[in-house]
Amino acid sequence: MARPTTRAGPLCTEQFGSQAARGCCAAADGSLQWETWGWRWWGFSGAGTANPGGRDAGEGGAPGTAFPTLSRLLAVFLPQGFPDSVSPDYLPYQLWDSVQAFASSLSGSLATHAVLLGIGVGNAKASVSAATATWIVKDSTGMLGRIVFAWWKGSKLDCNAKQWRLFADILNDVAMFLEIMAPIYPVCFTVTICISNLAKCIVSVAGGATRAALTMHQARRNNMADVSAKDSSQETLVNLAGLLVSLLMLPLVSDCPSFSLGCFFLLTALHVYANYRAVHALVIETLNEGRLRLVLKHFLQRGEVLDPTSANRMEPLWTGFWPSLSLSLGVPLHRLISSVFELQQLVEGHREPYLLHWDQSQNRVQVVLSQMAGPETILRAATHGLVLGALQEDGPLPRELEELRNRVRAELLVLHPHPGPKKESWVIIKDTHQVLDKLFPKFLKGLQDMGWKTEKHQLEVDEWRATWLLSPEKKIL
């Protein structure tokens, strides 16, 4: 009986995600002989000893013949399909996030030890009723603060997720510092821990909301639940390690407040640094006001659009809350006009589904959006507002905008006896519309070519919309 002929190449291949494929050849007895799995992501090759059994022990799951322990560990703590199922910045962010979580866990143990000491744990003279009342007041203050902060800033957390994430962790350090200092001043103990718990509840809202926003960014296969669940598993593991280390650390520092405070400052420095590195590692491909400002400034000065990686590296993390230009999108129409003449003046020259009001003296731009305004229109309106702000700044500009800037500076030298909008502002707004008709399509195409997601944005937009009679020059989109 003739043996099966041996083929030079594999009969078939298979691969797990983006890892190196492995081949399958026919053995002498007619069975299938598979190559050993390797991990391309971790730098290993896919060639190895054949598997005579023809089937893997881990059939249907992640490949783990060559490195079973590593593969099972990855499956427990990383989303399915990693690294293709998450954003490229997932791994560096999660590594630094784990470092900050570990430092925060140790700092939290020191703070909890101080609070329990201040309440009277271990003190025979302490009253259980007084301790309970203090705890209830502390929790009630935090609950009220959580509700107020969510109402006040909840809609703004998506726009500056990186800045709010960093703010939340720094505020958490401040709260723990107050808890550590509370027993030192027993007279102000209740007030101090109430303020501390109020800060922690704000941290809970800001941290949780921004974590959800970052999860949306990291999930690339509609796998938000998996990414969120694995992030929780990673955090649980880090906190467990922190608790074990705390059991060893607390007996060493409990009798020496100065040593405890020194450890806290050291852990806080590590916590802030790791948080900064984690947030700095993020590369978000949607435009908020800060990233749009950077990209537009580079485009106006050099005629090139920054890619998401470069823009995110340049994005200010400490001062992103206070831009030099006040840009408000989606403002109510009644806030800007009080007469028919003002309405006509506002509408004149506006050929897009938005109206723009520019207060040069306060460097403030307010935009009224039409019912027809979509993401691209809102992006253009924001770009228009930032272009007006650029007219009052230094730096090279395209020739058309340079001429407008000279007019703006000449106008600022003229004294206007009457308060309110200057007539020249409306003329400049009309002229910038004409400039943007040529400039914005190039800018938009450059954004799309560089990998920015222009079909959505993270600009802060209010819910007000308006309708108005069309200007004779208005374009029909």
Coordinates of C-alpha atoms in Angstrom, one line a residue:
M1 CA 0.0 0.0 0.0
A2 CA 1.5 3.4 -1.0
R3 CA 2.1 6.0 1.6
P4 CA 0.6 9.5 1.2
T5 CA 2.9 11.8 -0.6
T6 CA 4.6 14.5 1.5
R7 CA 3.8 18.1 0.6
A8 CA 6.4 20.8 0.8
G9 CA 4.0 23.3 2.3
P10 CA 1.5 23.1 5.1
L11 CA -1.9 21.6 4.3
C12 CA -3.6 24.4 6.2
T13 CA -2.9 27.2 8.6
E14 CA -4.6 29.0 11.5
Q15 CA -3.9 32.0 13.7
F16 CA -5.3 33.6 16.9
G17 CA -6.0 37.3 16.4
S18 CA -2.9 39.0 15.0
Q19 CA -0.4 36.5 16.3
A20 CA 1.8 34.5 13.9
A21 CA 0.0 31.8 12.0
R22 CA 1.0 28.1 12.5
G23 CA 0.9 25.4 9.8
C24 CA -0.4 21.9 9.7
C25 CA 1.3 19.0 7.8
A26 CA 0.4 15.4 7.3
A27 CA 2.2 12.9 9.5
A28 CA 3.4 9.5 8.2
D29 CA 0.3 7.8 9.8
G30 CA -2.1 10.1 8.1
S31 CA -2.8 12.3 11.2
L32 CA -2.5 16.1 11.3
Q33 CA 0.7 17.5 12.8
W34 CA 0.4 21.1 14.0
E35 CA 3.3 23.5 14.7
T36 CA 3.7 24.8 18.2
W37 CA 2.2 28.2 19.0
G38 CA 4.4 31.2 19.5
W39 CA 3.6 34.7 20.7
R40 CA 4.4 37.4 18.1
W41 CA 3.2 40.2 20.5
W42 CA 5.8 39.2 23.0
G43 CA 8.5 38.7 20.5
F44 CA 8.5 34.9 20.1
S45 CA 8.4 33.1 16.8
G46 CA 5.7 30.7 15.7
A47 CA 7.9 27.7 14.8
G48 CA 8.4 24.9 17.2
T49 CA 8.0 21.2 18.0
A50 CA 5.1 19.5 16.3
N51 CA 2.1 18.2 18.2
P52 CA 1.7 14.5 17.4
G53 CA -1.8 14.4 19.0
G54 CA -3.2 16.6 16.3
R55 CA -5.2 18.6 18.8
D56 CA -4.3 21.2 21.4
A57 CA -5.2 20.8 25.0
G58 CA -6.6 24.3 25.0
E59 CA -8.8 23.9 21.9
G60 CA -11.1 26.8 21.3
G61 CA -9.3 29.2 23.5
A62 CA -6.1 31.2 23.3
P63 CA -3.1 29.3 22.1
G64 CA -1.0 28.1 25.0
T65 CA 1.1 25.1 24.1
A66 CA 4.4 26.9 24.2
F67 CA 3.7 29.2 27.2
P68 CA 0.6 27.9 29.0
T69 CA 1.0 30.0 32.1
L70 CA 1.5 33.2 30.3
S71 CA -1.4 32.6 27.9
R72 CA -3.8 31.8 30.8
L73 CA -2.6 34.9 32.7
L74 CA -3.2 37.1 29.6
A75 CA -6.7 35.6 29.1
V76 CA -7.6 36.5 32.7
F77 CA -6.5 40.1 32.8
L78 CA -6.5 41.3 29.1
P79 CA -9.5 41.7 26.8
Q80 CA -10.2 39.0 24.3
G81 CA -8.4 39.6 21.0
F82 CA -5.7 41.7 22.7
P83 CA -3.9 43.7 21.2
D84 CA -6.2 44.1 18.1
S85 CA -9.4 44.5 20.1
V86 CA -8.1 47.6 21.9
S87 CA -6.4 50.9 21.0
P88 CA -2.6 51.0 20.6
D89 CA -2.2 53.1 23.8
Y90 CA -4.0 50.4 25.9
L91 CA -0.9 48.7 27.2
P92 CA 1.2 51.7 28.3
Y93 CA -1.9 53.3 29.9
Q94 CA -2.8 50.2 31.8
L95 CA 0.7 49.7 33.1
W96 CA 1.0 53.2 34.5
D97 CA -2.5 53.1 35.7
S98 CA -1.7 49.9 37.7
V99 CA 1.3 51.7 39.2
Q100 CA -0.8 54.6 40.4
A101 CA -3.5 52.3 41.7
F102 CA -0.9 50.4 43.8
A103 CA 0.5 53.7 45.2
S104 CA -3.0 54.9 45.9
S105 CA -3.9 51.7 47.7
L106 CA -1.0 52.1 50.1
S107 CA -1.8 55.7 50.7
G108 CA -5.4 54.8 51.3
S109 CA -4.3 52.3 54.0
L110 CA -2.4 55.1 55.8
A111 CA -5.4 57.4 55.6
T112 CA -7.8 54.8 56.8
H113 CA -5.5 54.0 59.8
A114 CA -5.5 57.7 60.7
V115 CA -9.3 58.1 60.5
L116 CA -10.0 55.0 62.6
L117 CA -7.4 56.3 65.1
G118 CA -9.2 59.7 65.2
I119 CA -12.7 58.2 65.6
G120 CA -11.4 56.3 68.7
V121 CA -10.7 52.8 67.7
G122 CA -8.4 51.4 70.4
N123 CA -9.4 54.1 72.9
A124 CA -11.4 52.9 75.9
K125 CA -12.8 56.4 76.5
A126 CA -14.2 56.7 73.0
S127 CA -18.0 56.7 72.6
V128 CA -19.6 54.4 70.1
S129 CA -22.5 56.8 69.6
A130 CA -20.1 59.7 68.9
A131 CA -18.1 57.6 66.4
T132 CA -21.3 56.5 64.6
A133 CA -22.6 60.1 64.4
T134 CA -19.3 61.3 63.0
W135 CA -19.4 58.6 60.4
I136 CA -23.0 59.4 59.4
V137 CA -22.2 63.1 59.0
K138 CA -19.1 62.3 56.9
D139 CA -21.1 60.0 54.6
S140 CA -24.0 62.4 54.2
T141 CA -21.7 65.2 53.2
G142 CA -20.1 63.1 50.6
M143 CA -23.5 61.9 49.1
L144 CA -24.7 65.5 48.8
G145 CA -21.4 66.5 47.2
R146 CA -21.6 63.7 44.7
I147 CA -25.1 64.8 43.5
V148 CA -24.1 68.5 43.2
F149 CA -20.9 67.8 41.3
A150 CA -22.6 65.4 38.9
W151 CA -25.2 68.1 38.1
W152 CA -22.6 70.8 37.8
K153 CA -19.9 69.2 35.8
G154 CA -21.3 65.9 34.5
S155 CA -21.8 67.0 30.9
K156 CA -18.3 68.4 30.7
L157 CA -16.3 65.4 31.8
D158 CA -16.3 63.8 28.3
C159 CA -14.8 66.8 26.7
N160 CA -11.6 66.9 28.8
A161 CA -11.4 63.3 30.0
K162 CA -7.7 63.3 30.4
Q163 CA -7.6 66.5 32.4
W164 CA -10.4 65.5 34.7
R165 CA -8.9 62.1 35.2
L166 CA -5.7 63.7 36.4
F167 CA -7.6 66.2 38.5
A168 CA -9.6 63.4 40.2
D169 CA -6.5 61.5 41.3
I170 CA -4.7 64.6 42.6
L171 CA -7.9 65.6 44.5
N172 CA -7.9 62.1 45.9
D173 CA -4.4 62.6 47.3
V174 CA -5.5 65.9 48.9
A175 CA -8.4 64.0 50.5
M176 CA -6.2 61.4 51.9
F177 CA -3.8 64.0 53.2
L178 CA -6.7 65.6 55.1
E179 CA -7.6 62.3 56.6
I180 CA -4.0 61.7 57.8
M181 CA -3.9 65.2 59.4
A182 CA -7.3 64.9 61.0
P183 CA -6.2 63.1 64.2
I184 CA -3.5 65.7 64.8
Y185 CA -6.2 68.4 65.3
P186 CA -9.0 66.6 67.3
V187 CA -11.1 69.8 67.6
C188 CA -11.5 70.0 63.8
F189 CA -11.7 66.2 63.3
T190 CA -15.3 66.0 62.1
V191 CA -15.1 69.0 59.8
T192 CA -11.8 67.7 58.3
I193 CA -13.0 64.2 57.5
C194 CA -16.3 65.6 56.1
I195 CA -14.3 67.8 53.7
S196 CA -12.1 64.8 52.9
N197 CA -15.1 62.6 52.1
L198 CA -16.7 65.3 50.0
A199 CA -13.5 65.4 47.9
K200 CA -13.5 61.6 47.6
C201 CA -17.0 61.6 46.4
I202 CA -16.1 64.2 43.7
V203 CA -13.2 61.9 42.8
S204 CA -15.6 59.0 42.5
V205 CA -17.8 60.9 40.1
A206 CA -15.0 62.4 38.0
G207 CA -12.9 59.2 38.0
G208 CA -15.8 56.9 37.2
A209 CA -17.1 59.1 34.4
T210 CA -13.7 59.6 32.8
R211 CA -12.9 55.9 33.1
A212 CA -16.0 55.2 31.1
A213 CA -15.0 57.7 28.5
L214 CA -11.5 56.2 28.2
T215 CA -13.0 52.7 28.0
M216 CA -15.1 53.9 24.9
H217 CA -11.8 55.1 23.4
Q218 CA -9.9 51.8 24.1
A219 CA -12.6 49.4 23.0
R220 CA -12.2 48.8 19.2
R221 CA -14.5 45.9 18.6
N222 CA -17.7 47.0 20.4
N223 CA -16.2 45.3 23.5
M224 CA -16.7 48.0 26.1
A225 CA -18.0 45.4 28.6
D226 CA -15.0 43.2 28.2
V227 CA -12.5 46.0 28.4
S228 CA -14.2 47.4 31.5
A229 CA -14.4 44.0 33.2
K230 CA -10.7 43.3 32.6
D231 CA -9.8 46.7 33.8
S232 CA -11.7 45.9 37.0
S233 CA -9.8 42.6 37.3
Q234 CA -6.5 44.4 36.9
E235 CA -7.4 47.0 39.5
T236 CA -8.6 44.2 41.9
L237 CA -5.3 42.4 41.6
V238 CA -3.3 45.6 42.2
N239 CA -5.5 46.5 45.2
L240 CA -5.0 43.0 46.6
A241 CA -1.2 43.4 46.3
G242 CA -1.5 46.8 48.0
L243 CA -3.5 45.3 50.9
L244 CA -0.9 42.6 51.4
V245 CA 1.9 45.2 51.5
S246 CA -0.1 47.4 53.8
L247 CA -0.3 44.6 56.3
L248 CA 3.5 44.7 56.5
M249 CA 3.8 48.5 56.3
L250 CA 1.2 49.6 58.9
P251 CA 2.9 48.0 62.0
L252 CA 6.1 49.8 61.0
V253 CA 4.6 53.3 60.8
S254 CA 1.7 53.2 63.3
D255 CA 3.9 54.3 66.2
C256 CA 5.7 57.1 64.3
P257 CA 3.4 59.8 62.7
S258 CA 6.3 61.6 61.1
F259 CA 7.5 58.4 59.4
S260 CA 3.9 57.7 58.3
L261 CA 3.6 61.2 56.8
G262 CA 7.0 60.7 55.0
C263 CA 5.8 57.5 53.5
F264 CA 2.6 59.2 52.4
F265 CA 4.4 62.0 50.6
L266 CA 6.6 59.5 48.8
L267 CA 3.7 57.4 47.7
T268 CA 1.8 60.5 46.6
A269 CA 4.7 61.6 44.5
L270 CA 4.7 58.2 42.8
H271 CA 1.0 58.3 42.4
V272 CA 0.9 61.7 40.7
Y273 CA 3.9 60.8 38.4
A274 CA 2.3 57.5 37.4
N275 CA -1.0 59.3 36.7
Y276 CA 0.6 61.9 34.5
R277 CA 2.5 59.2 32.6
A278 CA -0.7 57.2 32.1
V279 CA -2.8 60.1 30.9
H280 CA 0.1 61.4 28.7
A281 CA 0.2 57.9 27.0
L282 CA -3.3 58.3 25.7
V283 CA -3.8 59.0 22.0
I284 CA -7.5 60.0 21.5
E285 CA -8.4 60.4 17.8
T286 CA -11.5 62.7 18.4
L287 CA -11.1 66.5 18.7
N288 CA -11.9 68.4 21.8
E289 CA -11.3 72.2 22.0
G290 CA -7.7 71.8 23.3
R291 CA -6.6 69.4 20.5
L292 CA -8.5 71.3 17.9
R293 CA -6.7 74.5 19.0
L294 CA -3.3 72.8 18.7
V295 CA -4.0 71.2 15.3
L296 CA -5.5 74.4 13.9
K297 CA -2.6 76.6 15.1
H298 CA -0.1 74.2 13.5
F299 CA -2.2 74.2 10.3
L300 CA -2.4 78.0 10.1
Q301 CA 1.3 78.5 10.7
R302 CA 2.8 75.6 8.7
G303 CA 0.0 74.4 6.4
E304 CA 0.2 70.9 7.8
V305 CA -2.2 68.9 10.0
L306 CA -0.8 67.3 13.1
D307 CA -1.5 63.5 13.5
P308 CA -3.3 62.4 16.7
T309 CA -0.2 61.1 18.4
S310 CA 1.7 64.4 18.1
A311 CA -1.3 66.5 19.1
N312 CA -2.0 64.4 22.1
R313 CA 1.6 64.6 23.2
M314 CA 1.3 68.4 23.0
E315 CA -2.1 68.7 24.7
P316 CA -1.8 70.6 28.0
L317 CA -2.9 68.5 30.9
W318 CA -2.4 71.0 33.8
T319 CA -3.8 74.1 32.1
G320 CA -6.4 72.6 29.8
F321 CA -9.3 74.0 31.8
W322 CA -8.5 77.6 31.2
P323 CA -8.1 78.4 27.5
S324 CA -7.2 82.0 26.5
L325 CA -10.3 82.2 24.1
S326 CA -13.7 81.7 25.6
L327 CA -15.6 79.6 23.0
S328 CA -19.3 78.8 23.7
L329 CA -21.1 76.5 21.3
G330 CA -24.9 76.1 21.3
V331 CA -25.8 79.3 23.1
P332 CA -29.4 80.6 23.1
L333 CA -30.2 83.2 20.5
H334 CA -32.0 85.5 22.9
R335 CA -28.7 86.0 24.8
L336 CA -27.1 87.8 21.7
I337 CA -29.9 89.9 20.3
S338 CA -32.6 92.3 21.6
S339 CA -33.8 94.0 18.4
V340 CA -34.6 93.2 14.7
F341 CA -31.6 95.3 13.7
E342 CA -29.2 93.2 15.8
L343 CA -30.7 90.0 14.3
Q344 CA -30.2 91.3 10.8
Q345 CA -26.7 92.2 11.7
L346 CA -26.0 88.8 13.2
V347 CA -27.4 86.9 10.2
E348 CA -25.8 89.0 7.5
G349 CA -22.9 87.1 5.9
H350 CA -23.5 83.9 7.7
R351 CA -23.8 81.2 5.0
E352 CA -23.5 78.2 7.2
P353 CA -26.1 76.8 9.7
Y354 CA -24.7 78.7 12.6
L355 CA -24.5 82.3 13.8
L356 CA -21.3 83.7 15.4
H357 CA -20.9 86.6 17.8
W358 CA -17.4 87.9 18.6
D359 CA -16.6 90.1 21.6
Q360 CA -13.1 91.4 20.9
S361 CA -12.6 93.2 24.2
Q362 CA -13.3 90.0 26.2
N363 CA -11.9 87.6 23.6
R364 CA -15.1 85.6 23.7
V365 CA -16.9 83.8 20.8
Q366 CA -20.5 82.7 21.1
V367 CA -22.1 80.4 18.5
V368 CA -25.8 79.9 17.9
L369 CA -26.4 76.5 16.1
S370 CA -29.2 75.8 13.7
Q371 CA -31.4 72.7 13.9
M372 CA -29.6 71.4 10.8
A373 CA -26.1 71.6 12.4
G374 CA -24.4 68.3 12.4
P375 CA -20.9 67.2 13.6
E376 CA -19.1 68.7 10.6
T377 CA -21.0 72.0 11.0
I378 CA -20.1 72.2 14.7
L379 CA -16.5 71.4 13.9
R380 CA -16.5 74.3 11.4
A381 CA -18.1 76.6 13.9
A382 CA -15.5 75.8 16.5
T383 CA -12.8 76.3 13.9
H384 CA -14.3 79.6 12.9
G385 CA -14.3 80.8 16.5
L386 CA -10.6 79.7 17.0
V387 CA -9.6 81.5 13.8
L388 CA -11.1 84.7 15.2
G389 CA -9.1 84.1 18.4
A390 CA -5.9 83.6 16.3
L391 CA -6.4 87.1 14.9
Q392 CA -5.6 88.6 18.3
E393 CA -2.5 86.4 18.8
D394 CA 1.0 86.5 17.4
G395 CA 2.5 84.0 15.0
P396 CA 2.4 83.5 11.2
L397 CA -0.9 83.2 9.4
P398 CA -2.1 82.7 5.8
R399 CA -2.0 85.9 3.8
E400 CA -5.8 86.4 3.9
L401 CA -5.9 86.1 7.7
E402 CA -2.8 88.3 8.1
E403 CA -4.7 91.1 6.5
L404 CA -7.7 90.6 8.7
R405 CA -5.4 90.6 11.8
N406 CA -3.9 93.9 10.8
R407 CA -7.4 95.3 10.6
V408 CA -8.3 93.9 14.0
R409 CA -5.2 95.5 15.6
A410 CA -5.9 98.8 14.0
E411 CA -9.5 98.7 15.3
L412 CA -8.3 98.0 18.9
L413 CA -6.4 101.3 18.7
V414 CA -9.6 103.3 18.0
L415 CA -11.6 104.4 21.1
H416 CA -15.3 103.5 20.9
P417 CA -17.5 105.7 23.1
H418 CA -20.4 103.3 23.1
P419 CA -20.3 99.9 24.7
G420 CA -21.4 96.8 23.0
P421 CA -20.4 95.0 19.7
K422 CA -18.4 97.0 17.3
K423 CA -19.6 97.3 13.8
E424 CA -16.2 96.3 12.4
S425 CA -16.6 92.9 14.2
W426 CA -19.4 91.9 11.9
V427 CA -17.5 92.8 8.8
I428 CA -14.5 90.7 10.0
I429 CA -16.8 87.8 10.8
K430 CA -18.2 88.0 7.3
D431 CA -14.7 88.1 5.7
T432 CA -13.6 85.1 7.8
H433 CA -16.5 83.1 6.4
Q434 CA -15.1 83.7 2.9
V435 CA -11.6 82.7 4.0
L436 CA -13.0 79.5 5.7
D437 CA -14.8 78.6 2.5
K438 CA -11.4 77.9 1.0
L439 CA -9.5 76.9 4.1
F440 CA -11.8 74.6 6.0
P441 CA -12.2 71.9 3.2
K442 CA -8.4 71.5 3.1
F443 CA -8.3 71.4 6.9
L444 CA -11.0 68.8 7.1
K445 CA -9.4 66.6 4.5
G446 CA -6.1 66.9 6.3
L447 CA -7.7 65.8 9.5
Q448 CA -9.3 62.8 7.9
D449 CA -6.0 61.8 6.1
M450 CA -4.0 62.0 9.3
G451 CA -6.4 59.6 11.1
W452 CA -8.7 62.0 13.0
K453 CA -12.3 60.9 13.5
T454 CA -14.3 63.9 12.2
E455 CA -17.7 62.1 12.2
K456 CA -17.8 62.7 15.9
H457 CA -16.2 65.1 18.3
Q458 CA -15.7 65.9 22.0
L459 CA -16.4 69.6 21.8
E460 CA -18.5 71.1 24.6
V461 CA -21.9 71.9 23.0
D462 CA -25.0 73.1 24.8
E463 CA -28.5 71.9 23.7
W464 CA -29.8 75.3 22.4
R465 CA -30.8 75.3 18.7
A466 CA -32.5 78.1 16.7
T467 CA -34.0 78.8 13.3
W468 CA -33.8 82.1 11.4
L469 CA -34.6 83.6 8.0
L470 CA -31.9 82.7 5.5
S471 CA -29.4 85.3 4.4
P472 CA -29.6 86.0 0.7
E473 CA -26.0 84.7 0.4
K474 CA -26.7 81.6 2.6
K475 CA -25.6 78.3 1.1
I476 CA -28.1 75.4 0.9
L477 CA -26.3 72.3 2.2

